[in-house]
Amino acid sequence: MIAQLTLIERQHAIMISAAIALLGGLMILAGRDDLMGVHGALISVASIIMIFRIGGSYYAPPPSEDRLRHYYDDPSKVGIVLSMMWVVVGLAVGDWVAWQLVNPDLTFGAGWSSFGRLRPVHTTSVIFGFGGNALIATSFYVLQRTSRARLPDQVTPWFVLFGYNLFCLLAVTGYMMGITQSKEYAEPEWYTDLWLVVVWVTYFILYLRTLARRKEPHIYVSNWYYMAFILVVAMLHIVNNLAVPVSLGHAKSYSAFSGVQDAMTQWWYGHNAVAFFLTAGFLGMMYYFLPMRAGRPIYSYRMSIISFWGITFFYMWAGSHHLHFTALPQWVQTLGMTFSLMLLIPSWASAGNVLLTLNGAWDKVRDDATLRFMMVAGVFYGLTTFEGSFMAIRSVNSLSHYTDWTIGHVHAGALGWVAMITFGSIYACVPWLWKRERMYSPKLIEAHFWLALAGTVIYVFAMWNSGIVQGLMWRTYNESGTLAYSFVDTLVAMHPYYIARAVGGLLFLIGGCLGAYNVWKTIKLPGTAAEHAGDLPQPVVLGAGIPQAAE
Amino acid sequence: MIVEHAFLVGFSKSFGLFYLIALSVAVAIHAMKPSNKQRFDEAARSILRDEAEPWR
């Protein structure tokens, strides 16, 4: 892979790695009396390994000009492998914490393995590790094909991919050491946040640079979704993480916001992370891989446009539904509730688009587990967005909030929609990327599909039951007007559902492992399939080096 | 410059309430305009590869 880089690119890559190693060194010095020093060491070691990896192939013959006739897919390939590694780790930790809720002794007494530390390890690994890597990998793939243009250079995509994984690694190791801002889905501390800003802005600029080189006049809808994902996540991340560190050598920081403003900023961030990380990006994936796999165009392109702008306009206001019955002004709560209900329109436009695209091709859905992953993802997307709007209604929220119903809702979205569309897209994309006829084993995809579906259904039903039981017990009063059940009573009532949830999670984890094995075996398959004649970028005309923004 | 609290609240409750809805209506008109139909249909088909020759 390094042999694909030109000599100049190898030099740039070494210089960037050296600069990061230096930064790591400074962190070791400044944070020597603090946990930050450990992260400094981790950064230095990671970048020194990178320097040696590049250095090992430094004198390899330069790549031929022929490379420019093909799309640059190496970063997508590595991104997908990383994504499959993160999903196995993330699901395993998730199932471990699920069993900890069944039996608290399963922490085995260590600090790093307590529920409070492992739970963000789980969420970060699956959302950012698995989801994020899959988004970066597929966005490079889709961007190049829909623009019929190659990525502008061969170093920036690697910086984005490895830089992003360094962020994930710093986040996850930090939690286990107790480094956290304790903001949900924004747990990493200030220096890790700053690093992500650098990576993310580079990602956005790379996306724009490639689009500027496009040979296709129309920007396909997937790119709109991917761009919204990149741009809005940057915005959310920067604002929500505004904080003042105790000192430059100290990992701890304090938020720039306080009280209810802090809560509102956090949930403006949190719900839009759901919207733009877990929805917009994956819709971009869906709008490309579903039509490609089904071999037919999307049912209604118009609906995809309405859905895009609807999501962009409405989601921004929905976050306050996380703060019903709090110190937040009533009108802001009502605003959040109203916009959450309006969100049903763009959400169902996309969910409907999935099903209507497949209408008339149900035989393909029956025979092809990859396409079935995408179909089920569409169904769960429709179900979850309906449930979400419903739960945002204040009176429903008074029953559902703080209960396991929320956990059930989140996992219907995360397992049923996000993971299913990702697995479907990965199974579609891996043979195309590695030029194989098909995946190593269609039977394993079939098994993965049923394990994933069964796991999701068991998980979600368990949490619905548990959540409603919990919510009802919390609000039951006896004749004297005091609470009928103690908190421990509710724990006892929830125990069987927690076992069911952990079993559902285990099924999903086994499916994920089968997927990782299948992807690995496909990569190792000998021989390559004939290249699609059309899967090439538009040739660059000599002397036309200036980016052509509008053709 | 000091912006009064009452002014901000008034602004967000009036303009803030309607401008995104107005934008949504504008998008719906853009998407449904009959003269745009052919462009969008082409865009939807543009990603599907023709095996026999390079893209389109």
Short mmCIF file of C-alpha atoms in Angstrom, two decimals, chain A residues 205-397:
data_model
loop_
_atom_site.label_atom_id
_atom_site.label_comp_id
_atom_site.label_asym_id
_atom_site.label_seq_id
_atom_site.Cartn_x
_atom_site.Cartn_y
_atom_site.Cartn_z
CA ILE A 205 -11.78 19.80 2.83
CA LEU A 206 -10.84 16.49 1.17
CA TYR A 207 -14.49 15.91 0.33
CA LEU A 208 -14.84 19.37 -1.21
CA ARG A 209 -11.56 19.03 -3.15
CA THR A 210 -12.77 15.78 -4.71
CA LEU A 211 -16.17 17.25 -5.53
CA ALA A 212 -14.46 20.20 -7.17
CA ARG A 213 -12.73 17.72 -9.52
CA ARG A 214 -15.93 15.92 -10.41
CA LYS A 215 -16.74 14.98 -14.01
CA GLU A 216 -20.42 14.44 -13.29
CA PRO A 217 -22.30 17.76 -13.30
CA HIS A 218 -24.97 16.65 -10.82
CA ILE A 219 -23.93 15.97 -7.22
CA TYR A 220 -25.66 12.68 -6.41
CA VAL A 221 -27.85 12.71 -3.30
CA SER A 222 -25.54 10.38 -1.32
CA ASN A 223 -22.88 13.07 -1.39
CA TRP A 224 -25.30 15.58 0.08
CA TYR A 225 -25.96 13.26 2.99
CA TYR A 226 -22.27 12.49 3.51
CA MET A 227 -21.43 16.20 3.38
CA ALA A 228 -24.15 17.08 5.88
CA PHE A 229 -22.74 14.34 8.11
CA ILE A 230 -19.22 15.76 7.95
CA LEU A 231 -20.13 19.45 8.20
CA VAL A 232 -22.73 19.23 10.95
CA VAL A 233 -20.72 16.81 13.09
CA ALA A 234 -17.83 19.32 12.97
CA MET A 235 -20.16 22.09 14.10
CA LEU A 236 -21.75 20.05 16.89
CA HIS A 237 -18.44 18.69 18.11
CA ILE A 238 -16.77 22.10 18.33
CA VAL A 239 -19.62 23.87 20.15
CA ASN A 240 -20.50 21.12 22.62
CA ASN A 241 -16.85 20.56 23.59
CA LEU A 242 -15.97 24.20 24.29
CA ALA A 243 -14.15 23.82 27.58
CA VAL A 244 -11.29 25.21 29.63
CA PRO A 245 -8.64 22.70 30.74
CA VAL A 246 -7.34 22.91 34.30
CA SER A 247 -3.89 23.41 32.79
CA LEU A 248 -2.16 22.46 29.54
CA GLY A 249 -0.61 19.49 31.29
CA HIS A 250 -3.83 18.21 32.79
CA ALA A 251 -6.45 15.98 31.19
CA LYS A 252 -9.38 17.45 33.12
CA SER A 253 -11.37 20.34 31.66
CA TYR A 254 -14.49 22.26 32.59
CA SER A 255 -17.30 23.01 30.15
CA ALA A 256 -17.83 26.57 28.97
CA PHE A 257 -21.53 26.14 29.72
CA SER A 258 -23.26 25.58 33.03
CA GLY A 259 -26.63 24.51 34.32
CA VAL A 260 -29.51 24.22 31.91
CA GLN A 261 -27.50 25.84 29.09
CA ASP A 262 -25.00 23.01 29.42
CA ALA A 263 -27.81 20.45 29.31
CA MET A 264 -29.38 22.07 26.25
CA THR A 265 -26.04 22.32 24.43
CA GLN A 266 -25.29 18.69 25.24
CA TRP A 267 -28.63 17.46 23.90
CA TRP A 268 -28.55 19.77 20.92
CA TYR A 269 -25.29 17.93 20.26
CA GLY A 270 -26.55 14.50 21.34
CA HIS A 271 -29.69 14.39 19.28
CA ASN A 272 -28.01 15.87 16.23
CA ALA A 273 -25.28 13.28 16.58
CA VAL A 274 -28.10 10.77 16.16
CA ALA A 275 -29.34 12.79 13.18
CA PHE A 276 -26.14 13.56 11.35
CA PHE A 277 -23.77 10.81 12.46
CA LEU A 278 -26.17 7.87 12.82
CA THR A 279 -28.73 8.91 10.21
CA ALA A 280 -27.50 11.30 7.50
CA GLY A 281 -24.24 9.44 6.85
CA PHE A 282 -25.94 6.05 6.72
CA LEU A 283 -28.68 7.41 4.46
CA GLY A 284 -25.88 8.44 2.12
CA MET A 285 -24.69 4.83 2.23
CA MET A 286 -28.22 3.53 1.66
CA TYR A 287 -28.96 5.82 -1.32
CA TYR A 288 -25.90 4.44 -3.11
CA PHE A 289 -25.60 0.79 -2.14
CA LEU A 290 -29.30 -0.12 -2.20
CA PRO A 291 -29.88 0.92 -5.85
CA MET A 292 -26.54 -0.58 -6.85
CA ARG A 293 -27.26 -3.91 -5.19
CA ALA A 294 -30.87 -4.07 -6.37
CA GLY A 295 -29.79 -3.03 -9.87
CA ARG A 296 -32.49 -0.40 -10.17
CA PRO A 297 -32.54 3.35 -9.53
CA ILE A 298 -34.00 4.77 -6.34
CA TYR A 299 -37.81 4.90 -6.52
CA SER A 300 -38.13 8.64 -6.08
CA TYR A 301 -35.17 10.96 -6.32
CA ARG A 302 -37.49 13.84 -5.47
CA MET A 303 -38.43 12.22 -2.21
CA SER A 304 -34.75 11.84 -1.35
CA ILE A 305 -34.26 15.59 -1.80
CA ILE A 306 -37.26 16.48 0.35
CA SER A 307 -36.07 13.99 2.94
CA PHE A 308 -32.56 15.47 2.93
CA TRP A 309 -33.62 19.05 3.51
CA GLY A 310 -36.35 18.01 5.93
CA ILE A 311 -33.81 16.23 8.09
CA THR A 312 -31.44 19.16 7.89
CA PHE A 313 -34.06 21.75 8.86
CA PHE A 314 -36.07 19.86 11.44
CA TYR A 315 -33.51 17.83 13.39
CA MET A 316 -31.68 20.94 14.62
CA TRP A 317 -34.58 21.74 16.95
CA ALA A 318 -35.47 18.30 18.25
CA GLY A 319 -32.78 17.95 20.95
CA SER A 320 -34.80 19.58 23.71
CA HIS A 321 -37.15 16.58 23.83
CA HIS A 322 -34.39 14.97 25.92
CA LEU A 323 -35.10 17.58 28.60
CA HIS A 324 -38.85 17.33 29.18
CA PHE A 325 -39.84 18.14 32.76
CA THR A 326 -36.55 19.88 33.52
CA ALA A 327 -35.50 23.47 34.22
CA LEU A 328 -35.52 24.13 30.46
CA PRO A 329 -38.21 26.69 29.53
CA GLN A 330 -41.49 25.01 28.67
CA TRP A 331 -41.68 26.59 25.20
CA VAL A 332 -38.27 25.13 24.25
CA GLN A 333 -39.49 21.68 25.33
CA THR A 334 -42.65 22.11 23.25
CA LEU A 335 -40.59 23.28 20.29
CA GLY A 336 -38.46 20.13 20.50
CA MET A 337 -41.53 17.95 20.74
CA THR A 338 -43.19 19.62 17.72
CA PHE A 339 -40.15 19.36 15.49
CA SER A 340 -39.69 15.73 16.55
CA LEU A 341 -43.18 15.00 15.29
CA MET A 342 -42.55 16.87 12.03
CA LEU A 343 -39.45 14.73 11.51
CA LEU A 344 -41.72 11.85 10.72
CA ILE A 345 -42.19 13.30 7.21
CA PRO A 346 -38.57 13.21 6.00
CA SER A 347 -37.87 9.99 7.91
CA TRP A 348 -40.71 8.08 6.36
CA ALA A 349 -39.93 9.55 2.96
CA SER A 350 -36.58 7.72 3.10
CA ALA A 351 -37.95 4.55 4.68
CA GLY A 352 -40.70 4.49 2.04
CA ASN A 353 -38.13 5.07 -0.67
CA VAL A 354 -36.28 1.92 0.41
CA LEU A 355 -39.37 -0.27 0.25
CA LEU A 356 -40.73 1.27 -2.97
CA THR A 357 -37.35 0.84 -4.67
CA LEU A 358 -37.48 -2.86 -3.83
CA ASN A 359 -41.13 -3.17 -4.83
CA GLY A 360 -41.23 -5.52 -7.81
CA ALA A 361 -37.85 -7.02 -6.91
CA TRP A 362 -38.92 -9.01 -3.87
CA ASP A 363 -37.50 -12.19 -5.42
CA LYS A 364 -34.06 -10.57 -5.14
CA VAL A 365 -34.71 -9.73 -1.50
CA ARG A 366 -35.72 -13.34 -0.86
CA ASP A 367 -32.61 -14.79 -2.51
CA ASP A 368 -30.00 -12.23 -1.51
CA ALA A 369 -29.22 -11.81 2.18
CA THR A 370 -27.13 -8.70 1.44
CA LEU A 371 -30.12 -6.93 -0.07
CA ARG A 372 -32.27 -8.25 2.78
CA PHE A 373 -29.94 -6.55 5.28
CA MET A 374 -30.68 -3.27 3.49
CA MET A 375 -34.41 -3.89 3.35
CA VAL A 376 -34.65 -4.73 7.06
CA ALA A 377 -32.56 -1.63 7.76
CA GLY A 378 -35.18 0.44 5.93
CA VAL A 379 -37.98 -1.16 7.92
CA PHE A 380 -36.22 -0.54 11.23
CA TYR A 381 -35.45 3.02 10.16
CA GLY A 382 -39.18 3.58 9.63
CA LEU A 383 -40.12 1.90 12.92
CA THR A 384 -37.50 3.66 15.00
CA THR A 385 -38.22 7.13 13.65
CA PHE A 386 -41.92 6.59 14.35
CA GLU A 387 -41.12 5.42 17.87
CA GLY A 388 -38.75 8.36 18.39
CA SER A 389 -41.33 10.94 17.39
CA PHE A 390 -43.86 9.21 19.62
CA MET A 391 -41.51 9.14 22.62
CA ALA A 392 -40.79 12.85 22.18
CA ILE A 393 -44.44 13.66 23.02
CA ARG A 394 -44.36 15.04 26.55
CA SER A 395 -46.99 12.73 28.03
CA VAL A 396 -45.42 9.60 26.49
CA ASN A 397 -42.03 10.81 27.63
#
